[in-house]
Amino acid sequence: EVQLVESGGGLVQPGRSLRLSCTASGFTFADYAMIWFRQAPGKGLEWVGFIRKKTYGGTTEYAATVKGRFTISRDDSKSIAYLQMNSLKTEDTAVYYCSRDDMRGKLFDYWGQGTLVTVSS
Amino acid sequence: DIVMTQSPDSLAVSLGERATINCKSSQSVLYSSNNKNYLAWYQQKPGQPPRLLINWASTRESGVPDRFSGSGSGTDFTLTISSLQAEDVAFYYCQQFYTTPWTFGQGTKVEIK
């Protein structure tokens, strides 16, 4: 059974850092790009960024709102994708979700339950 | 950035009746080389992650009831629920993944009349 489990969320002060994890199981993690989305309380969905699979260079892309502050990485040996969030702002408060993309037409089919990040002093 | 605009923002439909949600993109999301529309539809209920309903504008995801269908091409898309059930009360979002930044519509709230 495919599972994606986000963790690492919590309350953090503005300007501080936090690292989220997306732990995958039930599929060959290395065969998928991993995607991060977020949803501010009571708001719509926003794409954060993704990391391609190693066979596509393992490169990353980010939304303009997080570029330069957030970094996505992956550890294929542990089946974990990370979202390192630096210089956090109050507007980064959201539930953060991860999803997957096999880069061959199967994408967004599984999502984690999300982890809440609250940026507040 | 591609702007996705959904209409209406909310709609109330009687049980068993048809619900139609529209999604318009500010530029085409049809990739000419493979003739695929890079457009997805999601359902989201309170406290839950989004659930993929439709991918590539019209391909129903495995396990999704056949009362859900997607149509359209280029810049204009529609999600149709042919016979609304109580469990369909939710927010619905369209998303383009034709080019980054991937963008979503603002969402449509579907309720029972």
XYZ file of C-alpha atoms in Angstrom:
234
model
C 0.000 0.000 0.000
C 1.350 3.384 -1.025
C 1.804 5.761 1.881
C 3.223 9.242 2.203
C 3.675 10.586 5.710
C 4.704 14.155 6.384
C 6.337 15.113 9.666
C 8.318 17.897 11.263
C 5.694 20.593 11.446
C 5.111 22.779 14.471
C 5.225 26.296 15.843
C 8.226 28.365 14.840
C 9.125 32.037 15.163
C 9.494 34.263 12.115
C 13.005 34.166 10.700
C 13.717 30.698 12.044
C 14.086 27.407 10.179
C 12.245 24.111 10.047
C 12.751 20.892 8.112
C 9.826 18.781 7.001
C 10.080 15.150 5.989
C 7.928 13.106 3.644
C 8.466 9.426 4.323
C 7.317 7.117 1.553
C 6.459 3.439 1.515
C 4.752 0.942 -0.735
C 6.493 1.979 -3.961
C 9.973 2.428 -5.416
C 10.743 5.918 -4.159
C 13.697 6.454 -6.503
C 11.374 6.110 -9.508
C 9.363 9.193 -8.578
C 9.740 12.915 -8.467
C 8.477 14.259 -5.162
C 6.313 17.313 -4.894
C 5.443 19.670 -2.047
C 2.216 21.654 -1.833
C 0.780 23.796 0.933
C -2.545 25.191 2.039
C -2.863 28.177 4.342
C -5.699 27.967 6.876
C -9.020 28.445 5.130
C -7.326 29.081 1.786
C -6.719 27.252 -1.457
C -3.896 25.006 -2.609
C -0.452 26.258 -3.578
C 2.384 24.420 -5.272
C 5.675 24.822 -3.357
C 8.150 22.897 -5.473
C 9.440 19.515 -6.545
C 12.545 17.434 -6.922
C 12.962 15.237 -9.978
C 14.148 11.667 -9.757
C 17.879 11.026 -10.139
C 17.509 9.707 -13.691
C 16.223 13.192 -14.576
C 19.091 14.862 -12.745
C 17.435 15.179 -9.352
C 16.934 18.865 -10.081
C 14.492 21.115 -8.302
C 11.994 23.836 -9.084
C 10.281 26.224 -6.701
C 7.467 28.686 -6.483
C 8.603 32.291 -6.501
C 7.184 32.778 -2.999
C 9.687 30.311 -1.524
C 12.611 30.372 -3.946
C 15.860 31.164 -2.160
C 14.394 30.297 1.240
C 13.173 26.708 0.785
C 15.203 23.717 -0.414
C 13.881 20.323 -1.422
C 16.168 17.309 -1.198
C 15.798 13.549 -1.207
C 17.386 10.480 0.287
C 16.481 7.556 -1.934
C 18.132 5.083 0.464
C 15.649 6.094 3.157
C 12.690 6.885 0.855
C 12.398 10.374 2.310
C 11.938 13.746 0.697
C 12.801 16.839 2.693
C 11.627 20.419 2.658
C 14.135 22.677 4.372
C 12.453 25.972 5.184
C 14.622 28.928 6.160
C 13.820 32.567 6.942
C 10.248 31.620 7.666
C 7.544 34.259 7.389
C 4.092 34.407 8.933
C 2.659 33.871 5.446
C 4.333 30.454 5.318
C 1.810 29.237 7.891
C 0.056 26.325 6.219
C -0.507 22.613 6.077
C 2.267 21.148 3.949
C 1.530 18.122 1.785
C 3.772 15.890 -0.295
C 2.772 13.966 -3.400
C 4.516 12.066 -6.181
C 5.059 11.998 -9.942
C 6.571 9.103 -11.900
C 7.348 11.562 -14.717
C 5.715 9.174 -17.182
C 2.111 10.185 -16.735
C 1.217 8.984 -13.253
C 1.214 11.925 -10.906
C -0.639 13.432 -7.923
C -2.306 10.074 -7.264
C -1.245 9.867 -3.625
C -0.946 12.618 -1.034
C 0.108 12.565 2.574
C -2.184 13.747 5.360
C -0.128 16.893 5.753
C 1.815 18.554 8.541
C 0.925 21.954 9.977
C 3.541 24.673 10.135
C 2.654 27.740 12.176
C 4.963 30.735 11.940
C 4.240 33.130 14.761
C 6.012 35.097 17.456
C 2.197 32.592 -14.531
C -0.888 30.757 -15.762
C -3.954 31.983 -13.905
C -6.671 29.413 -13.288
C -10.168 30.788 -12.743
C -12.990 28.576 -11.546
C -16.694 29.312 -11.730
C -18.836 29.441 -9.793
C -17.213 29.984 -6.403
C -19.973 27.904 -4.870
C -23.035 26.021 -5.957
C -25.886 24.204 -4.291
C -27.389 21.268 -6.126
C -30.201 18.909 -5.194
C -29.356 15.289 -4.531
C -29.350 13.345 -7.772
C -28.998 16.460 -9.911
C -26.041 17.496 -12.072
C -23.271 19.745 -10.800
C -20.991 21.526 -13.244
C -17.794 23.370 -12.380
C -15.855 25.364 -14.934
C -12.150 26.125 -15.014
C -10.499 28.563 -17.388
C -6.765 28.965 -17.837
C -5.148 32.231 -18.924
C -3.209 30.339 -21.589
C -3.515 26.962 -23.219
C -2.411 23.936 -21.213
C -2.587 21.653 -24.246
C 0.834 20.292 -25.166
C 0.754 19.922 -28.932
C 3.448 17.264 -29.188
C 1.395 14.671 -27.290
C -2.073 16.260 -27.537
C -2.492 16.119 -23.776
C -4.060 18.757 -21.575
C -1.998 19.218 -18.423
C -5.000 19.733 -16.186
C -6.097 17.940 -13.013
C -9.217 18.059 -10.846
C -9.275 17.425 -7.100
C -11.867 16.957 -4.416
C -11.078 18.113 -0.881
C -13.164 17.539 2.221
C -12.536 19.363 5.524
C -9.490 18.114 7.375
C -8.427 15.863 4.506
C -5.775 16.139 1.796
C -6.891 16.699 -1.775
C -8.022 13.619 -3.651
C -7.170 13.366 -7.334
C -10.336 12.801 -9.354
C -9.361 13.505 -12.944
C -5.980 13.806 -14.640
C -5.057 14.930 -18.166
C -8.375 16.817 -18.190
C -10.530 13.727 -18.742
C -8.872 10.591 -17.336
C -10.727 9.426 -14.265
C -8.460 8.197 -11.501
C -8.807 4.584 -10.368
C -11.550 4.193 -7.760
C -13.303 7.451 -8.607
C -17.033 6.950 -9.211
C -18.077 7.269 -12.827
C -20.487 10.077 -11.969
C -17.389 12.300 -12.045
C -16.194 13.295 -15.505
C -13.831 15.867 -16.923
C -13.928 17.524 -20.308
C -12.464 20.412 -22.250
C -9.268 21.327 -23.994
C -6.898 24.233 -24.409
C -8.117 26.858 -21.973
C -11.634 25.770 -21.008
C -12.417 22.779 -18.827
C -15.371 21.333 -16.974
C -15.826 18.931 -14.093
C -19.257 17.338 -14.057
C -20.870 15.360 -11.282
C -23.728 13.686 -13.109
C -25.845 12.798 -10.073
C -24.821 14.535 -6.872
C -24.527 12.350 -3.792
C -24.301 13.493 -0.183
C -20.684 12.381 0.007
C -19.778 14.736 -2.848
C -20.123 17.802 -0.625
C -16.618 19.242 -0.762
C -14.359 21.826 -2.321
C -13.188 21.151 -5.862
C -10.007 22.522 -7.421
C -8.530 22.513 -10.888
C -4.765 22.655 -11.375
C -2.526 23.149 -14.381
C 0.809 21.386 -14.548
C 1.683 22.496 -18.069
C 4.385 24.807 -16.849
C 5.844 25.929 -13.538
C 4.712 27.505 -11.393
C 1.944 24.944 -11.254
C -1.194 26.836 -10.328
C -4.624 26.063 -8.922
C -8.025 27.567 -9.325
C -9.454 29.285 -6.274
C -11.795 26.397 -5.538
C -15.515 25.736 -5.815
C -17.630 24.762 -2.844
C -20.333 22.230 -3.653
C -23.267 21.886 -1.265
C -26.637 20.171 -1.175
C -29.654 22.321 -1.945
